Amino acid sequence: MLSLDLHPIFRSNRDIDTALRTFIVRAAATGQTAVEIIPGKGSGKLRQRVITFLKQPQVRRLYSSYELAPGNEGKIIVRL
């Protein structure tokens, strides 16, 4: 399963959006069935930012669902 760790870029909103968009588009284009996005646990702000990103209409068309990983709320599983 492909994985995107947002820890190294968490301070730059533009870099986060670019990384998320590139990751989801590439995963959808290569036929992945699921991917992991790792915002980490922390305060939850980065996790909420990822969820807000995923809810955008143009992004929503690229995947079928998302969920917090069972037992690890610092990881989001996106089903393509």
XYZ file of N, CA, C and O in Angstrom:
320
model
N 0.849 -1.180 0.000
C 0.000 0.000 0.000
C 0.892 1.240 0.000
O 1.825 1.333 0.793
N 0.587 2.170 -0.891
C 1.337 3.427 -0.927
C 1.031 4.247 0.311
O -0.079 4.214 0.838
N 2.015 5.021 0.749
C 1.870 5.799 1.965
C 2.462 7.189 1.771
O 3.495 7.345 1.123
N 1.788 8.209 2.322
C 2.288 9.581 2.298
C 2.393 10.071 3.734
O 1.380 10.187 4.429
N 3.603 10.339 4.183
C 3.849 10.844 5.527
C 3.962 12.368 5.454
O 4.846 12.896 4.792
N 3.064 13.064 6.135
C 3.036 14.528 6.082
C 3.920 15.185 7.140
O 4.044 16.401 7.155
N 4.546 14.416 8.006
C 5.392 14.995 9.055
C 6.471 15.956 8.534
O 6.635 17.026 9.092
N 7.181 15.601 7.461
C 8.263 16.493 7.012
C 7.789 17.840 6.452
O 8.563 18.778 6.380
N 6.518 17.953 6.056
C 6.063 19.184 5.409
C 4.905 19.857 6.139
O 4.245 20.728 5.586
N 4.666 19.493 7.395
C 3.463 19.945 8.090
C 3.385 21.454 8.299
O 2.323 21.998 8.573
N 4.464 22.180 8.125
C 4.455 23.628 8.361
C 4.053 24.448 7.139
O 3.782 25.630 7.255
N 4.007 23.848 5.977
C 3.716 24.583 4.751
C 2.379 24.147 4.151
O 2.267 23.057 3.596
N 1.368 25.015 4.268
C 0.041 24.677 3.749
C 0.065 24.379 2.253
O -0.582 23.443 1.788
N 0.812 25.162 1.502
C 0.876 24.953 0.057
C 1.531 23.608 -0.263
O 1.058 22.871 -1.131
N 2.608 23.273 0.443
C 3.277 21.990 0.210
C 2.373 20.813 0.582
O 2.397 19.781 -0.093
N 1.591 20.971 1.639
C 0.664 19.906 2.052
C -0.362 19.670 0.954
O -0.593 18.541 0.538
N -0.996 20.736 0.458
C -1.996 20.595 -0.598
C -1.401 19.978 -1.856
O -1.993 19.094 -2.463
N -0.222 20.430 -2.233
C 0.436 19.896 -3.427
C 0.760 18.415 -3.251
O 0.512 17.605 -4.151
N 1.300 18.056 -2.098
C 1.656 16.654 -1.838
C 0.416 15.759 -1.851
O 0.430 14.681 -2.447
N -0.654 16.212 -1.209
C -1.893 15.424 -1.170
C -2.476 15.244 -2.572
O -2.843 14.141 -2.965
N -2.566 16.331 -3.309
C -3.145 16.273 -4.655
C -2.324 15.350 -5.557
O -2.875 14.471 -6.227
N -1.013 15.507 -5.555
C -0.141 14.675 -6.381
C -0.259 13.212 -5.993
O -0.353 12.328 -6.849
N -0.269 12.942 -4.695
C -0.345 11.573 -4.186
C -1.644 10.884 -4.593
O -1.631 9.768 -5.108
N -2.777 11.552 -4.385
C -4.077 10.947 -4.696
C -4.227 10.734 -6.202
O -4.677 9.674 -6.641
N -3.856 11.719 -7.000
C -3.974 11.591 -8.452
C -3.087 10.453 -8.956
O -3.519 9.625 -9.755
N -1.853 10.391 -8.474
C -0.932 9.332 -8.906
C -1.452 7.954 -8.487
O -1.405 7.003 -9.265
N -1.947 7.843 -7.269
C -2.464 6.552 -6.788
C -3.666 6.109 -7.614
O -3.770 4.939 -7.996
N -4.569 7.034 -7.909
C -5.748 6.699 -8.718
C -5.334 6.286 -10.131
O -5.879 5.332 -10.691
N -4.354 6.974 -10.697
C -3.912 6.693 -12.067
C -3.184 5.360 -12.180
O -3.195 4.741 -13.244
N -2.553 4.909 -11.105
C -1.791 3.657 -11.167
C -2.596 2.448 -10.711
O -2.064 1.356 -10.600
N -3.873 2.654 -10.417
C -4.734 1.527 -10.085
C -4.652 1.032 -8.657
O -5.065 -0.091 -8.368
N -4.126 1.830 -7.759
C -4.091 1.436 -6.350
C -5.526 1.273 -5.833
O -6.420 1.993 -6.259
N -5.731 0.348 -4.923
C -7.068 0.177 -4.352
C -7.216 0.924 -3.029
O -8.323 1.242 -2.623
N -6.086 1.177 -2.359
C -6.109 1.916 -1.099
C -4.734 2.532 -0.864
O -3.719 1.994 -1.313
N -4.724 3.657 -0.167
C -3.476 4.331 0.198
C -3.582 4.827 1.632
O -4.685 4.961 2.168
N -2.427 5.096 2.243
C -2.376 5.641 3.601
C -1.859 7.067 3.547
O -0.903 7.353 2.845
N -2.513 7.933 4.311
C -2.006 9.281 4.523
C -1.730 9.381 6.013
O -2.599 9.079 6.834
N -0.520 9.794 6.372
C -0.108 9.825 7.771
C 0.077 11.270 8.232
O 1.131 11.856 8.022
N -0.966 11.842 8.845
C -0.818 13.182 9.407
C -0.258 13.144 10.822
O 0.156 14.163 11.361
N -0.265 11.978 11.445
C 0.187 11.834 12.828
C -0.938 12.134 13.801
O -2.007 12.583 13.417
N -0.697 11.873 15.054
C -1.729 12.070 16.076
C -1.766 13.520 16.518
O -2.736 14.204 16.306
N -0.737 14.020 17.113
C -0.641 15.420 17.522
C -1.928 16.013 18.045
O -2.716 15.357 18.716
N -2.174 17.271 17.690
C -3.380 17.974 18.148
C -4.587 17.665 17.272
O -5.706 18.017 17.618
N -4.367 17.049 16.120
C -5.464 16.716 15.217
C -5.697 17.754 14.136
O -6.532 17.559 13.254
N -4.964 18.857 14.174
C -5.163 19.912 13.164
C -4.767 19.442 11.769
O -5.468 19.722 10.797
N -3.663 18.744 11.661
C -3.225 18.260 10.358
C -4.183 17.187 9.844
O -4.520 17.162 8.659
N -4.637 16.313 10.719
C -5.617 15.287 10.332
C -6.877 15.960 9.788
O -7.414 15.577 8.747
N -7.357 16.999 10.473
C -8.556 17.705 10.023
C -8.310 18.391 8.681
O -9.185 18.424 7.830
N -7.113 18.897 8.489
C -6.769 19.528 7.208
C -6.833 18.510 6.071
O -7.315 18.810 4.979
N -6.338 17.298 6.323
C -6.388 16.239 5.314
C -7.840 15.879 5.005
O -8.226 15.749 3.838
N -8.657 15.744 6.024
C -10.075 15.405 5.822
C -10.785 16.503 5.037
O -11.565 16.221 4.124
N -10.503 17.754 5.361
C -11.080 18.875 4.611
C -10.650 18.811 3.149
O -11.459 19.019 2.242
N -9.387 18.511 2.913
C -8.884 18.353 1.544
C -9.653 17.246 0.819
O -10.083 17.418 -0.322
N -9.814 16.100 1.488
C -10.485 14.961 0.862
C -11.945 15.255 0.528
O -12.504 14.659 -0.397
N -12.572 16.164 1.240
C -13.983 16.486 1.012
C -14.208 17.459 -0.142
O -15.353 17.690 -0.528
N -13.155 18.007 -0.714
C -13.306 18.912 -1.854
C -13.905 18.137 -3.033
O -13.480 17.015 -3.315
N -14.892 18.736 -3.723
C -15.571 18.015 -4.811
C -14.638 17.459 -5.883
O -14.818 16.325 -6.333
N -13.624 18.205 -6.273
C -12.724 17.730 -7.331
C -11.846 16.579 -6.851
O -11.402 15.759 -7.650
N -11.602 16.489 -5.556
C -10.817 15.388 -4.994
C -11.731 14.199 -4.713
O -11.356 13.042 -4.935
N -12.936 14.475 -4.264
C -13.901 13.434 -3.884
C -14.164 12.454 -5.034
O -14.442 11.284 -4.822
N -14.061 12.934 -6.256
C -14.295 12.072 -7.419
C -13.223 11.002 -7.603
O -13.426 10.031 -8.325
N -12.083 11.170 -6.953
C -10.956 10.257 -7.154
C -10.951 9.051 -6.213
O -10.160 8.133 -6.408
N -11.780 9.050 -5.193
C -11.767 7.944 -4.235
C -13.189 7.568 -3.829
O -14.132 8.333 -4.031
N -13.339 6.380 -3.243
C -14.677 5.928 -2.850
C -14.982 6.206 -1.380
O -16.110 6.518 -1.040
N -13.975 6.099 -0.500
C -14.205 6.369 0.921
C -12.878 6.575 1.637
O -11.815 6.273 1.090
N -12.978 7.077 2.865
C -11.789 7.184 3.713
C -12.201 6.872 5.139
O -13.371 6.954 5.494
N -11.227 6.489 5.944
C -11.486 6.159 7.350
C -10.193 6.305 8.140
O -9.094 6.232 7.565
N -10.322 6.533 9.429
C -9.150 6.486 10.304
C -8.757 5.024 10.435
O -9.619 4.148 10.534
N -7.473 4.762 10.417
C -7.008 3.384 10.540
C -7.441 2.817 11.883
O -7.295 3.489 12.910
N -7.986 1.621 11.902
C -8.401 1.016 13.169
C -7.232 0.938 14.151
O -6.165 0.436 13.818
N -7.419 1.504 15.310
C -6.389 1.465 16.339
C -5.280 2.486 16.171
O -4.337 2.507 16.952
N -5.368 3.335 15.126
C -4.320 4.333 14.906
C -4.927 5.575 14.262
O -4.983 5.685 13.034
N -5.364 6.510 15.071
C -6.011 7.705 14.528
C -5.026 8.670 13.868
O -5.425 9.690 13.333
N -3.749 8.342 13.849
C -2.742 9.150 13.179
C -2.538 8.742 11.725
O -1.628 9.226 11.061
N -3.393 7.846 11.239
C -3.278 7.334 9.867
C -4.668 7.314 9.242
O -5.628 6.878 9.860
N -4.769 7.820 8.020
C -6.040 7.817 7.291
C -5.898 6.877 6.094
O -4.943 6.993 5.324
N -6.831 5.948 5.974
C -6.864 5.013 4.853
C -7.858 5.560 3.834
O -9.002 5.847 4.174
N -7.414 5.713 2.602
C -8.271 6.202 1.524
C -8.468 5.050 0.541
O -7.505 4.506 0.010
N -9.722 4.674 0.336
C -10.071 3.595 -0.598
C -10.356 4.212 -1.966
O -11.190 5.092 -2.081
N -9.647 3.722 -2.963
C -9.794 4.283 -4.321
C -10.720 3.421 -5.164
O -11.035 2.327 -4.856
